[in-house]
Coordinates of C-alpha atoms in Angstrom, one line a residue:
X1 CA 70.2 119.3 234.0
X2 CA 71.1 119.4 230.5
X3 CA 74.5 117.4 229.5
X4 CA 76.0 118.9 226.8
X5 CA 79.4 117.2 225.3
X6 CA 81.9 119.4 223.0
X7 CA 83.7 116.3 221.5
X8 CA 86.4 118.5 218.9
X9 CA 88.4 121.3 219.8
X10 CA 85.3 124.2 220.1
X11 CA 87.1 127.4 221.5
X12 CA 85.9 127.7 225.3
X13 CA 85.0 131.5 224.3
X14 CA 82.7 130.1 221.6
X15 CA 81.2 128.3 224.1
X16 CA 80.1 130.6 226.7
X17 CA 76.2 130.8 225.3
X18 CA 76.1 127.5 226.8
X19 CA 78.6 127.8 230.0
X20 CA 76.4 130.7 231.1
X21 CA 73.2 128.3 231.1
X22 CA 72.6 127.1 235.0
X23 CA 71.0 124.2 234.5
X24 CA 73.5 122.6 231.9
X25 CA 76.8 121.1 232.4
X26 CA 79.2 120.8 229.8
X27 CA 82.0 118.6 229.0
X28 CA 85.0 119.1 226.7
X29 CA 86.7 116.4 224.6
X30 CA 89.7 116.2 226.2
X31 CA 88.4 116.1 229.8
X32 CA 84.9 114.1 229.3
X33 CA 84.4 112.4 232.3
X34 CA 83.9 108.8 231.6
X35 CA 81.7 108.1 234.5
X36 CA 79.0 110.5 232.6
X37 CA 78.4 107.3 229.9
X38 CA 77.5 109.1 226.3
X39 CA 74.1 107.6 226.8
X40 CA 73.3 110.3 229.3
X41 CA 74.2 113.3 226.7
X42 CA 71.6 115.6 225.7
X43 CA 73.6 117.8 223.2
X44 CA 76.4 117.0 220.9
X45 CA 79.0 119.7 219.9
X46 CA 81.1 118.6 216.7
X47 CA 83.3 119.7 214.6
X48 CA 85.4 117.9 211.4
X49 CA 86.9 115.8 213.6
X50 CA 84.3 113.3 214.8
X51 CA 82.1 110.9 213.0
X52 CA 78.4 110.9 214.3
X53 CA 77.5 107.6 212.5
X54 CA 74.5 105.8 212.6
X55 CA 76.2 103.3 215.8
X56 CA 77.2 106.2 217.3
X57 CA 74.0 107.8 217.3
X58 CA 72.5 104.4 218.8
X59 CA 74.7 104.8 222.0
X60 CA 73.4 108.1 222.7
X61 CA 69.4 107.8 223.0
X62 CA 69.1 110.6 225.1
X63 CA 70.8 112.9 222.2
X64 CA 68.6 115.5 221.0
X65 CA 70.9 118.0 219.2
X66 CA 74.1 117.2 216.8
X67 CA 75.8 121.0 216.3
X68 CA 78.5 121.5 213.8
X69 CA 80.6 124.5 214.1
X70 CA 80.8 124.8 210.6
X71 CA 79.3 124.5 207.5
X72 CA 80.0 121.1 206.0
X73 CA 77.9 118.0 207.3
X74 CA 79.5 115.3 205.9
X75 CA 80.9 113.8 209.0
X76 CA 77.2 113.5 210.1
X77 CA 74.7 111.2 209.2
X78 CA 71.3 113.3 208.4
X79 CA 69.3 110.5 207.7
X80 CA 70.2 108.6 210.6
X81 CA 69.7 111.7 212.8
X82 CA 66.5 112.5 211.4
X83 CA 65.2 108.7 212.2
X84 CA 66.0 109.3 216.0
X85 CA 64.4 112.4 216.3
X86 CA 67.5 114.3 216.8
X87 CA 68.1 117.8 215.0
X88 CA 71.5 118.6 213.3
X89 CA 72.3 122.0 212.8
X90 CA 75.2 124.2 211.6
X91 CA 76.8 127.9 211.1
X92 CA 76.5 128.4 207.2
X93 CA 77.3 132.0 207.3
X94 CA 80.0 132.2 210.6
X95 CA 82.9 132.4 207.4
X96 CA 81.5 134.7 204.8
X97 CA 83.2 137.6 205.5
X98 CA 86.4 135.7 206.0
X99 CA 85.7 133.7 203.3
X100 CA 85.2 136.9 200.8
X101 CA 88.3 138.4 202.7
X102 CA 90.5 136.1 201.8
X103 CA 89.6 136.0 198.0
X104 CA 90.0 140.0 197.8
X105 CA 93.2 139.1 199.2
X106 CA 94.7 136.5 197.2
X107 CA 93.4 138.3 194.0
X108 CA 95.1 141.2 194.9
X109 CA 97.9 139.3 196.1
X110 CA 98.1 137.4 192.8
X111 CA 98.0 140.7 190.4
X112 CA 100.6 142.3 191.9
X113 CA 103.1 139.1 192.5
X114 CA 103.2 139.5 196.2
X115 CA 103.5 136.2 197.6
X116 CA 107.0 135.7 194.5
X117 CA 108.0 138.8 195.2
X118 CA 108.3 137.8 198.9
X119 CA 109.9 135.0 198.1
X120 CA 112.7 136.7 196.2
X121 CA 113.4 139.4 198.3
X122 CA 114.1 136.4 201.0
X123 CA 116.4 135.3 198.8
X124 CA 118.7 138.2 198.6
X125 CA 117.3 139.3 195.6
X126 CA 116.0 142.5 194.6
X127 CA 114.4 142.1 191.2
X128 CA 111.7 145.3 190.9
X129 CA 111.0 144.7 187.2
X130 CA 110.5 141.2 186.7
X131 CA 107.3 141.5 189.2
X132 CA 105.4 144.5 187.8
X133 CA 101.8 143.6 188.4
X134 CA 98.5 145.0 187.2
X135 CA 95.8 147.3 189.0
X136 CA 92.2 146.3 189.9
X137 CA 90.8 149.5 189.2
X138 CA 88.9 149.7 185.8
X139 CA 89.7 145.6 185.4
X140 CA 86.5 143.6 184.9
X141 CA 85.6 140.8 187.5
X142 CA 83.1 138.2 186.6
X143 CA 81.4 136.5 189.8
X144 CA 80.7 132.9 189.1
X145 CA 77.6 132.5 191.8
X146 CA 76.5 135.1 193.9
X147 CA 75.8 134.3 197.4
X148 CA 76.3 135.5 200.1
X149 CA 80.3 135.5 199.8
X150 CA 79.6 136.4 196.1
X151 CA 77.5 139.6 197.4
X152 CA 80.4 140.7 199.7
X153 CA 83.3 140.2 197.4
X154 CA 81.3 142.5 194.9
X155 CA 80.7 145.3 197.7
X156 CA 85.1 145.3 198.2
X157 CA 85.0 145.3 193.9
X158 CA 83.3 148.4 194.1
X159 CA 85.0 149.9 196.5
X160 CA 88.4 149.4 194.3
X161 CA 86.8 150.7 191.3
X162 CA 86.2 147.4 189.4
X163 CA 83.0 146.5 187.2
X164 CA 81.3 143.8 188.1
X165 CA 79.5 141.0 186.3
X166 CA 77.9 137.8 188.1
X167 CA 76.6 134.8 186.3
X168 CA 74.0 133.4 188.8
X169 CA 70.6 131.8 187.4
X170 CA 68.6 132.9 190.3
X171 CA 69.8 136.9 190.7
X172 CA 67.2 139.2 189.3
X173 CA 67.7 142.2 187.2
X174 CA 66.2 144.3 190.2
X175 CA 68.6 142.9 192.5
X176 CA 71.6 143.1 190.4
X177 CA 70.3 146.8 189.9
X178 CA 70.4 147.6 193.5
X179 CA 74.0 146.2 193.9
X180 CA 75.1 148.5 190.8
X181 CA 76.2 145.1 189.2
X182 CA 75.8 143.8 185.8
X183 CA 74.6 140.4 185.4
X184 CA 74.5 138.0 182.1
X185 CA 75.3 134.2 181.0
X186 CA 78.1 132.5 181.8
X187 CA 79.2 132.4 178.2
X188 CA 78.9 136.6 178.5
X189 CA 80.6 136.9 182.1
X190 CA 83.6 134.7 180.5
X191 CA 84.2 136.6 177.8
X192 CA 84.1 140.5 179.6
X193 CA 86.7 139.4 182.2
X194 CA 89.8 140.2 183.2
X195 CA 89.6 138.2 186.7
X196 CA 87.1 135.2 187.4
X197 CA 86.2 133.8 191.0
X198 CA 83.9 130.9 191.1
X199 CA 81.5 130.9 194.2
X200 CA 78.9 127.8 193.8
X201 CA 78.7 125.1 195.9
X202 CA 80.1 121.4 194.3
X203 CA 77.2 119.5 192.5
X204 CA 77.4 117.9 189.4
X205 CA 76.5 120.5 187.2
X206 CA 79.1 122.8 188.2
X207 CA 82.2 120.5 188.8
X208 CA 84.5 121.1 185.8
X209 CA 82.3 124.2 185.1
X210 CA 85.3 126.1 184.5
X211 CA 86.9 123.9 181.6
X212 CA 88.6 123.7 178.6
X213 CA 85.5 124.7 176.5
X214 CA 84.8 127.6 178.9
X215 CA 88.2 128.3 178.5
X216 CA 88.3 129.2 175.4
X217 CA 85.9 132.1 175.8
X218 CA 88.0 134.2 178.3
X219 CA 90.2 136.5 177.2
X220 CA 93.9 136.0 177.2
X221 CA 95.5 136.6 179.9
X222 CA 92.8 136.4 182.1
X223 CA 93.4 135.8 186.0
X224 CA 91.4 132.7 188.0
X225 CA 90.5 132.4 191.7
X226 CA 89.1 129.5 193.4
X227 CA 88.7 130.1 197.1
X228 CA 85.4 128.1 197.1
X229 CA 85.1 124.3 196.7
X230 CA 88.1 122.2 194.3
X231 CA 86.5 120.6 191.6
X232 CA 84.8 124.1 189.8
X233 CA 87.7 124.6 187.8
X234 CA 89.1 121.3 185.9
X235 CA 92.8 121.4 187.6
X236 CA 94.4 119.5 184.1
X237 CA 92.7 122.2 181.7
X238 CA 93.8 125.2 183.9
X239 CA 97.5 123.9 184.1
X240 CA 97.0 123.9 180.1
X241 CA 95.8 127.1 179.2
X242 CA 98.2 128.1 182.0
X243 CA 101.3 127.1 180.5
X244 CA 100.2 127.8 176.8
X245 CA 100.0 131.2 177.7
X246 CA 96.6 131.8 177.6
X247 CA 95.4 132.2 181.3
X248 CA 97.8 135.1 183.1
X249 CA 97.6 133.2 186.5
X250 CA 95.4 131.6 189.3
X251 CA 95.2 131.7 193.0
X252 CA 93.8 128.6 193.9
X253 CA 92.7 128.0 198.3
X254 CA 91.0 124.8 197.4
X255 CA 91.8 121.0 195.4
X256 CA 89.9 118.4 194.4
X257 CA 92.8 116.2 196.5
X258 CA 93.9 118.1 199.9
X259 CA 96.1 118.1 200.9
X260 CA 97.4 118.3 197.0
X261 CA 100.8 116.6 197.0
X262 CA 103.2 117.2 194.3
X263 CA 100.7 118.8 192.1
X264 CA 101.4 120.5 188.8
X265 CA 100.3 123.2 189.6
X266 CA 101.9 124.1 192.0
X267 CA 105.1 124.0 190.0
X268 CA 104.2 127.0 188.2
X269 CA 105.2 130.6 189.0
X270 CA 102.0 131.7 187.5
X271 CA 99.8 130.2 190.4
X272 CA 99.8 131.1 194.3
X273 CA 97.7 129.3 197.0
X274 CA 97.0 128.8 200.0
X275 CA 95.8 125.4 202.3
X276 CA 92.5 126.2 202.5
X277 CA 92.2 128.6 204.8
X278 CA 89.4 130.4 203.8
X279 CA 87.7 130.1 206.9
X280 CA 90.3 130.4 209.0
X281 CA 90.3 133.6 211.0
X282 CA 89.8 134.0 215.0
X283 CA 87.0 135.5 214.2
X284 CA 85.5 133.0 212.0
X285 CA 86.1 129.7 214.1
X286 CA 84.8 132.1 217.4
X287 CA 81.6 133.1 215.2
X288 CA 80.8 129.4 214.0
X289 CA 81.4 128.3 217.8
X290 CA 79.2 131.3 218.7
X291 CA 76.3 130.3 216.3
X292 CA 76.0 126.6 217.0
X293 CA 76.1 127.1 220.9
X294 CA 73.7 129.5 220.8
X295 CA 71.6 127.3 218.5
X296 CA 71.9 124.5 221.2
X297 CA 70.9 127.1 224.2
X298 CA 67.8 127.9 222.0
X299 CA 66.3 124.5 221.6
X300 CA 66.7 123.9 225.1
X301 CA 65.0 127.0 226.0
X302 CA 62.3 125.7 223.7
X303 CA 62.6 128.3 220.9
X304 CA 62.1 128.3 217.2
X305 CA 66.1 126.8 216.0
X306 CA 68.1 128.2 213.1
X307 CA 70.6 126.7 210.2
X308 CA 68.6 123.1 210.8
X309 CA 69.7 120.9 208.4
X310 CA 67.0 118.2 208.8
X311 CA 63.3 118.4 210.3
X312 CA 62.8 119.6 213.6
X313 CA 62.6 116.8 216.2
X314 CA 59.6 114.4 216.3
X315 CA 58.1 111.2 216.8
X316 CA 58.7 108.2 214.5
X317 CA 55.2 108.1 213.6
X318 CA 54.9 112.1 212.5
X319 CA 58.3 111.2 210.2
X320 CA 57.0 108.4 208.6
X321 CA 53.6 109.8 207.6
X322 CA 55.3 113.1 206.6
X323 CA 59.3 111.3 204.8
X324 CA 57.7 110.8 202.1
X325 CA 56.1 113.9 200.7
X326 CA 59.3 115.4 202.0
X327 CA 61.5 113.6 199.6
X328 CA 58.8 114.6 196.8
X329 CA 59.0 118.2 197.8
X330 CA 62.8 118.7 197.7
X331 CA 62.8 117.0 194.2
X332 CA 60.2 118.9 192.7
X333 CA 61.8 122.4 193.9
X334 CA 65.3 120.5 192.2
X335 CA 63.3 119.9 189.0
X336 CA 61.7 123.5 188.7
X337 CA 65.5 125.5 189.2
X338 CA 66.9 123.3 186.8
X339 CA 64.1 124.2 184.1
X340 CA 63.7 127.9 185.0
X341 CA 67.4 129.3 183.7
X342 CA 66.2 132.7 184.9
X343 CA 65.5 135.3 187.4
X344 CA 63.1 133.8 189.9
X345 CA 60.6 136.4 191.4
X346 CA 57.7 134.1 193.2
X347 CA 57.4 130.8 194.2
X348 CA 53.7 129.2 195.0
X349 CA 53.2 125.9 196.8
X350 CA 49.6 124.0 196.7
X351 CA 48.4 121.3 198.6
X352 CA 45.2 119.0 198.3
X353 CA 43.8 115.8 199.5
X354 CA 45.8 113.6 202.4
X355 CA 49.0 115.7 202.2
X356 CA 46.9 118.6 202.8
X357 CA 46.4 117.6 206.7
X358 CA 50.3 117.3 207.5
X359 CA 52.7 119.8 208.4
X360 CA 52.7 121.6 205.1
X361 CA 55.3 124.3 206.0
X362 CA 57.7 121.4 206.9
X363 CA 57.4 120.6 203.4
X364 CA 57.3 124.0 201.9
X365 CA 61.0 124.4 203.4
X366 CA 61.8 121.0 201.6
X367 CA 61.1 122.2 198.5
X368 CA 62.7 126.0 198.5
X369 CA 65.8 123.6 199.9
X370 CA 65.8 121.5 196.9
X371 CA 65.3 124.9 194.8
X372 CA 68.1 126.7 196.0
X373 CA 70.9 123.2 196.5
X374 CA 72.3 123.0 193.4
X375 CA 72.3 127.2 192.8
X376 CA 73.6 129.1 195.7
X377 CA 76.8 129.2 197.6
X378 CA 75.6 129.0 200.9
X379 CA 74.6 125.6 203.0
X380 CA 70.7 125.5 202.3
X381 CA 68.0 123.2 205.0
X382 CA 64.5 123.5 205.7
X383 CA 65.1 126.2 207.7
X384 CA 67.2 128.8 206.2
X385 CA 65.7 128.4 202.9
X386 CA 63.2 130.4 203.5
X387 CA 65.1 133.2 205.2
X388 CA 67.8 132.9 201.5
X389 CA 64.2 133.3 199.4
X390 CA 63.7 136.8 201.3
X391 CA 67.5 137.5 200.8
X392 CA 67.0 137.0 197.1
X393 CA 63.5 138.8 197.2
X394 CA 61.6 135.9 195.9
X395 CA 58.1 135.9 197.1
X396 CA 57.4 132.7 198.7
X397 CA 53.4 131.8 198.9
X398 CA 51.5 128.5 200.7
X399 CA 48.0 127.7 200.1
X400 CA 45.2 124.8 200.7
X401 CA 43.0 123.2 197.7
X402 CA 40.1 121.1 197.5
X403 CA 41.2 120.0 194.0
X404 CA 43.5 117.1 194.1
X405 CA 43.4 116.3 190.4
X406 CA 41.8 113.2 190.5
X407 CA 44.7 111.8 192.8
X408 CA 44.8 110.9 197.1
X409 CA 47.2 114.3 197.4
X410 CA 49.4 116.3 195.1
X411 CA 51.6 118.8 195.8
X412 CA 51.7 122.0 193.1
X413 CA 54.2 124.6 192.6
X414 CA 54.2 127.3 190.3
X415 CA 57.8 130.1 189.9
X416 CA 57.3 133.2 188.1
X417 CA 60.8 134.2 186.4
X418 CA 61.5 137.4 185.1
X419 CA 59.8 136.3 181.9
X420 CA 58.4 132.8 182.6
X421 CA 56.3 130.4 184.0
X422 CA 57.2 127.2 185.4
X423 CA 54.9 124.9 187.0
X424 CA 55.1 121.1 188.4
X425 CA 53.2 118.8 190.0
X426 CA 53.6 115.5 192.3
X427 CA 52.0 113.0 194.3
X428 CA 53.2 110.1 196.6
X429 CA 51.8 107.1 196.0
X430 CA 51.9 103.9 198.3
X431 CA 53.9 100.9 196.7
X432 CA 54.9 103.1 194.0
X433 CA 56.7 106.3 195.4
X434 CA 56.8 109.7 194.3
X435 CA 55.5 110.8 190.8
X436 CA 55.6 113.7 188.9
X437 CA 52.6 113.7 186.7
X438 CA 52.4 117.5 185.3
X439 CA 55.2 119.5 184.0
X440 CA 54.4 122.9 183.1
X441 CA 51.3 122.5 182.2
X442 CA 52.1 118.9 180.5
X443 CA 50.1 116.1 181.7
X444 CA 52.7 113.5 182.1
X445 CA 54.0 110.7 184.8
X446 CA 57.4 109.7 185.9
X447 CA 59.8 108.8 189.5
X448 CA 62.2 111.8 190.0
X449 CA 64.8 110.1 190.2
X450 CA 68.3 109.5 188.2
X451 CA 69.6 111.5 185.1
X452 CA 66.7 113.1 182.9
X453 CA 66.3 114.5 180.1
X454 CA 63.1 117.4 179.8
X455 CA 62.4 118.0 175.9
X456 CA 59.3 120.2 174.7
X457 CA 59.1 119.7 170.9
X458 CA 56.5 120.2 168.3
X459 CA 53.9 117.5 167.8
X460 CA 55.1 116.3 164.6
X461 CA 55.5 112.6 163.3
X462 CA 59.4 111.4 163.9
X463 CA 60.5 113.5 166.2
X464 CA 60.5 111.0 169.2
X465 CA 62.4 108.4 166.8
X466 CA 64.7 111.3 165.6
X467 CA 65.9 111.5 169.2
X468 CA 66.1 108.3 169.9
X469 CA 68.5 108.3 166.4
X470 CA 70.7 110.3 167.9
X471 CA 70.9 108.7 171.4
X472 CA 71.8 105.6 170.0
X473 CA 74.4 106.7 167.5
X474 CA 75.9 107.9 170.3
X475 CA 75.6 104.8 172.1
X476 CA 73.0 106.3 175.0
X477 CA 70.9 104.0 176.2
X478 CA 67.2 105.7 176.8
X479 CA 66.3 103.6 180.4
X480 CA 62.5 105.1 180.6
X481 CA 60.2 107.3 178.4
X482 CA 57.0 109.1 179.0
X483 CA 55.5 111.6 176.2
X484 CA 52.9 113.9 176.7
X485 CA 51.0 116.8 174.9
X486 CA 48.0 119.1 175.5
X487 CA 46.5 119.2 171.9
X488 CA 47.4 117.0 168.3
X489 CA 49.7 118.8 166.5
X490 CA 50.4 121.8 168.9
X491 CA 53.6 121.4 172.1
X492 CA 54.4 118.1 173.5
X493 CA 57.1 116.8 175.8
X494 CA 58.8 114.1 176.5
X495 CA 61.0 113.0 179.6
X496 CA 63.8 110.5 179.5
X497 CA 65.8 108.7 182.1
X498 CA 69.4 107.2 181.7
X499 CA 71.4 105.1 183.2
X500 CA 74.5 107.9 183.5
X501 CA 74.3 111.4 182.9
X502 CA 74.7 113.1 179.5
X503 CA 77.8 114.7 178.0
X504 CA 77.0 118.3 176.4
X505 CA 77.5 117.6 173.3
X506 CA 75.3 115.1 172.9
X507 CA 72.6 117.7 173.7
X508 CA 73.6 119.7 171.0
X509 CA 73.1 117.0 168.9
X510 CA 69.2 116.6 170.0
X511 CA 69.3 120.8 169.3
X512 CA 69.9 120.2 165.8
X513 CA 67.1 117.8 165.4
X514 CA 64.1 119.1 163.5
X515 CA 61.1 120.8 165.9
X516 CA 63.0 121.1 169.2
X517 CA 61.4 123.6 171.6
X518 CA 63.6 123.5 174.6
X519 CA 65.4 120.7 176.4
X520 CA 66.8 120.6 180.1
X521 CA 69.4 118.5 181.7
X522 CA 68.5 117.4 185.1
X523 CA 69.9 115.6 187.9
X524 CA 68.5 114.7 191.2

């Protein structure tokens, strides 16, 4: 008999995929039986409310399943989780249609003034001319990321009459095609729109993404939605461009502080919002409920489990032998999508020597994981990265070598762009970690690890010392180097690590200097 705990407040109709099961019993927070200790639970139910810590996972030894009915995983500890054998899993895609919903609504709401013009009418007021709003049909709306909720805010666009451009690395020309959408850089979606919605998850590159620089390039009187994660759009630079005219208004769902307090921003007439409630429908807290019981019913019936955010369950030994070329994996796929700005059509994974007798699909997942993190909108694990590579049509291929390059095991992956090649490889090696000793087609070897700098230059005398110039001026202190190049006088490279990541303008600094080829920010 399976005991199943649903510690948070998990709607009892959510639940029913496990209250139908006959040979589990479960238990709800506010009526857990204390005689049943925690050590005796088999399945753990969770939402933002409780803390599955490291401790906590130590008083449940019997635990083989953390669900979170939801997308975020903060309040759990994957690592910790992983260790003991115990899978986590969520419901990354129980919101999206709420999620878009709300969005068409507040950018509707905030083009016609209907939350102030609600608010006036309350007030005895009946003032038809001062809230004459603007139509969406014929008005350009520029997609920032398009996931899944990016995909069906575009399909209600349409529907209104509205053109649509997305800004999203890894959407082909084919698939934008199919959608009848136009695609194109950031710089070009900022400048063609009359309304912006930002749909990316919160990493470090796209924090501030919408700023005072990228600002400038919109048009004026241009309309801004956030209904994703706070932090996209710099908060101080919007209330700027806000109040100098510039930006027409914003409907903002999310903050970098919630709840926000006595903001500025929420001072201004301009800006309407809401307390994040983006995922808050019936239907959405019933469909995440939904999703991670059934989830938990699955693995007890002994079948293949979706959304898991770490490996599935196994023994301490199998994790430690295969933790290590895991880590490599997900940083090689991190490295690749941050040097392929394009398209991405196929992705190939080889494997040779010792790693080459594991679990390589376990590691395959790792890496289309750490391809798609930093790039997508959607929560991405080991499992439903391969199902967003279909999504995105993105061939995925696996394949065994007997060349290992001279090395105990590497792992090889090649993406074909719409107009590139990429291609990296790694190996693990024992008392010194992961190393990446090719990059496309470079021989070269360096930890992934930190804030790196990828630069392809000619082969010329000064140019490593030109860089290094221009790092120090700036008062950059370069913490490793390695330079490679396949013939004298032809392409070289060379990678650099730093103690703190680098400001963007003092890469276009390194542009101007003599014989650049290309040059890639990454983070990992």
């Amino acid at each position: 008999m399976f005991q199943i705990l649903a510690a948070d407040a998990i709607k009892e109709e959510g639940l029913q995929p496990l209250l139908q099961m006959e040979n589990a019993v479960v238990y709800r927070g506010e009526t857990y039986d204390q005689d049943i200790p925690l050590s005796q639970i088999d399945a753990l139910l969770v939402r933002s409310g409780t803390k599955v810590t490291a401790e906590l996972l130590d008083r449940m030894p019997s635990l083989k399943i953390v669900a979170r009915a939801g997308v975020g995983v903060d309040n759990i500890d994957i690592e910790a989780a992983t260790k003991r054998g115990v899978i986590v899993v969520n419901a990354p895609d129980g919101n999206t249609i709420s999620t878009a919903e709300h969005t068409f609504a507040m950018m509707v709401s905030l083009l016609r003034n209907i939350p102030q013009a609600c608010a006036s009418v309350k007030n005895g007021e009946w003032k038809r001319n001062v809230f004459i709003g603007s139509e969406l049909y014929g008005k350009t709306l520029s997609i920032v990321g398009m996931g899944r909720i990016g995909s069906e805010l575009a399909k209600r666009a349409r529907a209104f009459g509205m053109k649509v451009m997305v800004f999203d690395p890894f959407l082909t020309k084919e698939r934008a095609e199919n959608m009848g959408i136009d695609s194109g850089s950031l710089e070009e979606v900022l400048k063609n729109a009359d309304i912006i919605t930002v749909h990316t998850p919160l990493t470090k590159e796209t924090r501030g993404l919408i700023n005072r620089d990228t600002l400038k390039l919109t048009k004026k009187g241009v309309y801004l939605l956030n209904c994703a994660r706070g932090g996209i759009i710099d908060e101080e630079a919007l209330e700027e461009f806000i109040l100098n005219g510039h930006v027409g208004g914003a409907a903002l769902d999310v903050f970098v502080t919630e709840p926000p307090g006595e903001h500025p921003l929420l001072k201004l007439d301009q800006v309407i919002t809401t307390p994040h409630l983006g995922a808050s429908t019936r239907e959405a807290q019933l469909n995440v409920a939904t999703q991670v019981a059934e989830a938990v019913r699955t693995y007890f019936e002994d079948k293949p489990v979706a959304n898991s955010i770490n490996l599935p369950a196994m023994s301490r030994e199998i994790y430690e032998k295969i933790r290590p070329f895991h880590q490599l994996a997900a940083k090689m796929g991190s490295i690749v999508s941050q040097c392929l700005q394009e398209g991405v059509n196929e992705i190939s994974v080889t494997y040779s020597g010792t790693v080459a007798e594991l679990e390589v699909s376990y590691l395959t997942k790792s890496l289309l994981s750490g391809f798609f993190k930093n790039c997508i909108d959607a929560s991405v694990n080991e499992v439903n990265a391969v199902h967003i590579a279909k999504e995105l049509d993105i061939v995925v291929g696996e394949k065994i070598s007997s060349n290992s390059y001279g090395y105990a095991n590497t792992v090889s992956v090649t993406v074909k762009g719409d107009h590139h090649f990429f291609t990296a490889r790694g190996t693990y090696i024992e008392h010194y970690g992961p190393r990446i000793v090719n990059l496309d087609g470079f021989n070269i070897d360096f930890r992934p690890e930190g804030n790196l700098l990828y630069i392809q230059h000619m082969d010329r005398p000064g140019v490593i010392g030109r860089v290094g110039n221009v790092l120090g001026e700036t008062g950059i202190n370069i913490a490793t180097m390695q330079v490679g190049r396949k013939e004298v006088g032809g392409e070289a490279i060379m990678v650099l690590t730093f103690d703190r990541p680098l400001e963007g303008g003092i890469l276009e600094k390194i542009r101007e200097v003599g014989d650049i080829v290309s040059l890639n920010r990454i983070r990992l």
